[in-house]
mmCIF file of C-alpha atoms in Angstrom:
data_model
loop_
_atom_site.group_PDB
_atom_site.id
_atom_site.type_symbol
_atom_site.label_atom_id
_atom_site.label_comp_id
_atom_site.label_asym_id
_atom_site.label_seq_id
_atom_site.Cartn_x
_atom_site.Cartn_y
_atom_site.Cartn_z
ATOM 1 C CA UNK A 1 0.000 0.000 0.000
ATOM 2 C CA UNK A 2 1.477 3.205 -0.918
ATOM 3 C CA UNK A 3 1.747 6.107 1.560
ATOM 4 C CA UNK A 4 -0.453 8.953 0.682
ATOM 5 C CA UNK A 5 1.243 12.447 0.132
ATOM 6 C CA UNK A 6 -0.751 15.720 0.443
ATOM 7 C CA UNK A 7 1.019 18.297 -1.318
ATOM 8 C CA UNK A 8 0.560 21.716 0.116
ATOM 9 C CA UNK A 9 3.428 23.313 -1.548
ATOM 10 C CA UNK A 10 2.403 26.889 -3.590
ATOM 11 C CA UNK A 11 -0.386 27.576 -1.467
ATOM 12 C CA UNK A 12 -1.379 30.679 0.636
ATOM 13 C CA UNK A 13 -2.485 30.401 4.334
ATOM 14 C CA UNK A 14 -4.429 29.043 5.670
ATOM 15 C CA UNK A 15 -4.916 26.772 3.077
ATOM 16 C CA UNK A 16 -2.201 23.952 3.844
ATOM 17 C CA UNK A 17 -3.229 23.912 7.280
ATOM 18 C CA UNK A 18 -6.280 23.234 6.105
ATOM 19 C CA UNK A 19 -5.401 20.359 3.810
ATOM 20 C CA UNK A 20 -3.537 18.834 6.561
ATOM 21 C CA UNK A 21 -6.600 18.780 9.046
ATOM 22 C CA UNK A 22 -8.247 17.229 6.138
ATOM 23 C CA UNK A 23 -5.821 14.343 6.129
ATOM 24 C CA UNK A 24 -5.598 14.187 9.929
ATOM 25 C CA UNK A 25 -9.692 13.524 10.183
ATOM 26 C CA UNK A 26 -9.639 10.693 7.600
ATOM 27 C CA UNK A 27 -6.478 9.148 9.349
ATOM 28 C CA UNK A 28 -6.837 5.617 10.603
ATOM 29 C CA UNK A 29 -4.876 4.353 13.602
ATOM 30 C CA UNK A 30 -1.280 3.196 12.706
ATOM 31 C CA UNK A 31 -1.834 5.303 9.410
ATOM 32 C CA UNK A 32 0.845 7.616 8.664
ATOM 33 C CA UNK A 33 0.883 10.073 5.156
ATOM 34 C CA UNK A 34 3.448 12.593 4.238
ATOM 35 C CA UNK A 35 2.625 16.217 4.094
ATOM 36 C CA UNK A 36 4.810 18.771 1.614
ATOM 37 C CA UNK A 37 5.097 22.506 2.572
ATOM 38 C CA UNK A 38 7.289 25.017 1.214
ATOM 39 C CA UNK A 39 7.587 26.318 4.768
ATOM 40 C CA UNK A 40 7.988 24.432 8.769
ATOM 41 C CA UNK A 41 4.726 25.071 9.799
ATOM 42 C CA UNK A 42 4.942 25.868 13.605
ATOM 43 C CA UNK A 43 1.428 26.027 14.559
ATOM 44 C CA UNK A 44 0.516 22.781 12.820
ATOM 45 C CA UNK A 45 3.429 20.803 14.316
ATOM 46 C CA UNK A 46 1.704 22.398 17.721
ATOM 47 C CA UNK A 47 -1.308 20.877 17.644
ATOM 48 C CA UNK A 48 -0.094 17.666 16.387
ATOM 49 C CA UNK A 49 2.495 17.693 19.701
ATOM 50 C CA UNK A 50 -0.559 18.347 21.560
ATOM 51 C CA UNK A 51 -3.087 15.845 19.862
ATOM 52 C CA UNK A 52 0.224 12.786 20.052
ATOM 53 C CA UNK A 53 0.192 12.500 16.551
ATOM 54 C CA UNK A 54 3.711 11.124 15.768
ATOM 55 C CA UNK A 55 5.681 13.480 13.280
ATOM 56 C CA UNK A 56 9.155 13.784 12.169
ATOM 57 C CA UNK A 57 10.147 16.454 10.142
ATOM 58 C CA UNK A 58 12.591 16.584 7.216
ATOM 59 C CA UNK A 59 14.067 18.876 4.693
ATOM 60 C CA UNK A 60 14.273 17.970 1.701
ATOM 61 C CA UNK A 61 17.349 18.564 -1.483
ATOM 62 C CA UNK A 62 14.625 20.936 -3.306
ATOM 63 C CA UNK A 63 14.315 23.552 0.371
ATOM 64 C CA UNK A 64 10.932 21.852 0.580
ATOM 65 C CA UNK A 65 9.554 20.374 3.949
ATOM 66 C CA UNK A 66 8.701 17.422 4.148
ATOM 67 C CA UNK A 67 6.428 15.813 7.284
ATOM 68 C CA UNK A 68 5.717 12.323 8.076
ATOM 69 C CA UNK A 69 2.503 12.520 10.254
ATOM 70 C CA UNK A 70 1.172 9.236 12.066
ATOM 71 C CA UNK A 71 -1.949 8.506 14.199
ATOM 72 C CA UNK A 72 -0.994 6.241 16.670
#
């Protein structure tokens, strides 16, 4: 099963946060998908600290950032 990627990059706030929430409400447990910005969203990465989603963030070659986001 391929890991679903939700590509947020080239949009204006507060529309990747709102893509991400998207993909957060139809996440199973022990589902995981990768989100794409073009910037580290801090007050995403908040909530999902405060909700125990699991997350680890990366940077990618390109200057895009790249988020692994898991319901646990």
């Amino acid at each position: 099963m391929n890991m679903p990627i939700v590509d947020a990059r080239g949009l204006e706030p507060p529309e990747p946060f709102e893509h991400a929430m998207e993909a957060l409400a139809n996440l199973q447990a022990g589902e995981q998908f990768t989100l794409l910005l073009d910037r580290m969203p801090h007050p995403l990465l908040r909530l999902l600290e405060r909700d125990g989603y699991r997350h680890d963030v990366s940077f990618r070659d390109d200057g895009c950032v790249a988020i692994l986001i898991g319901r646990p």
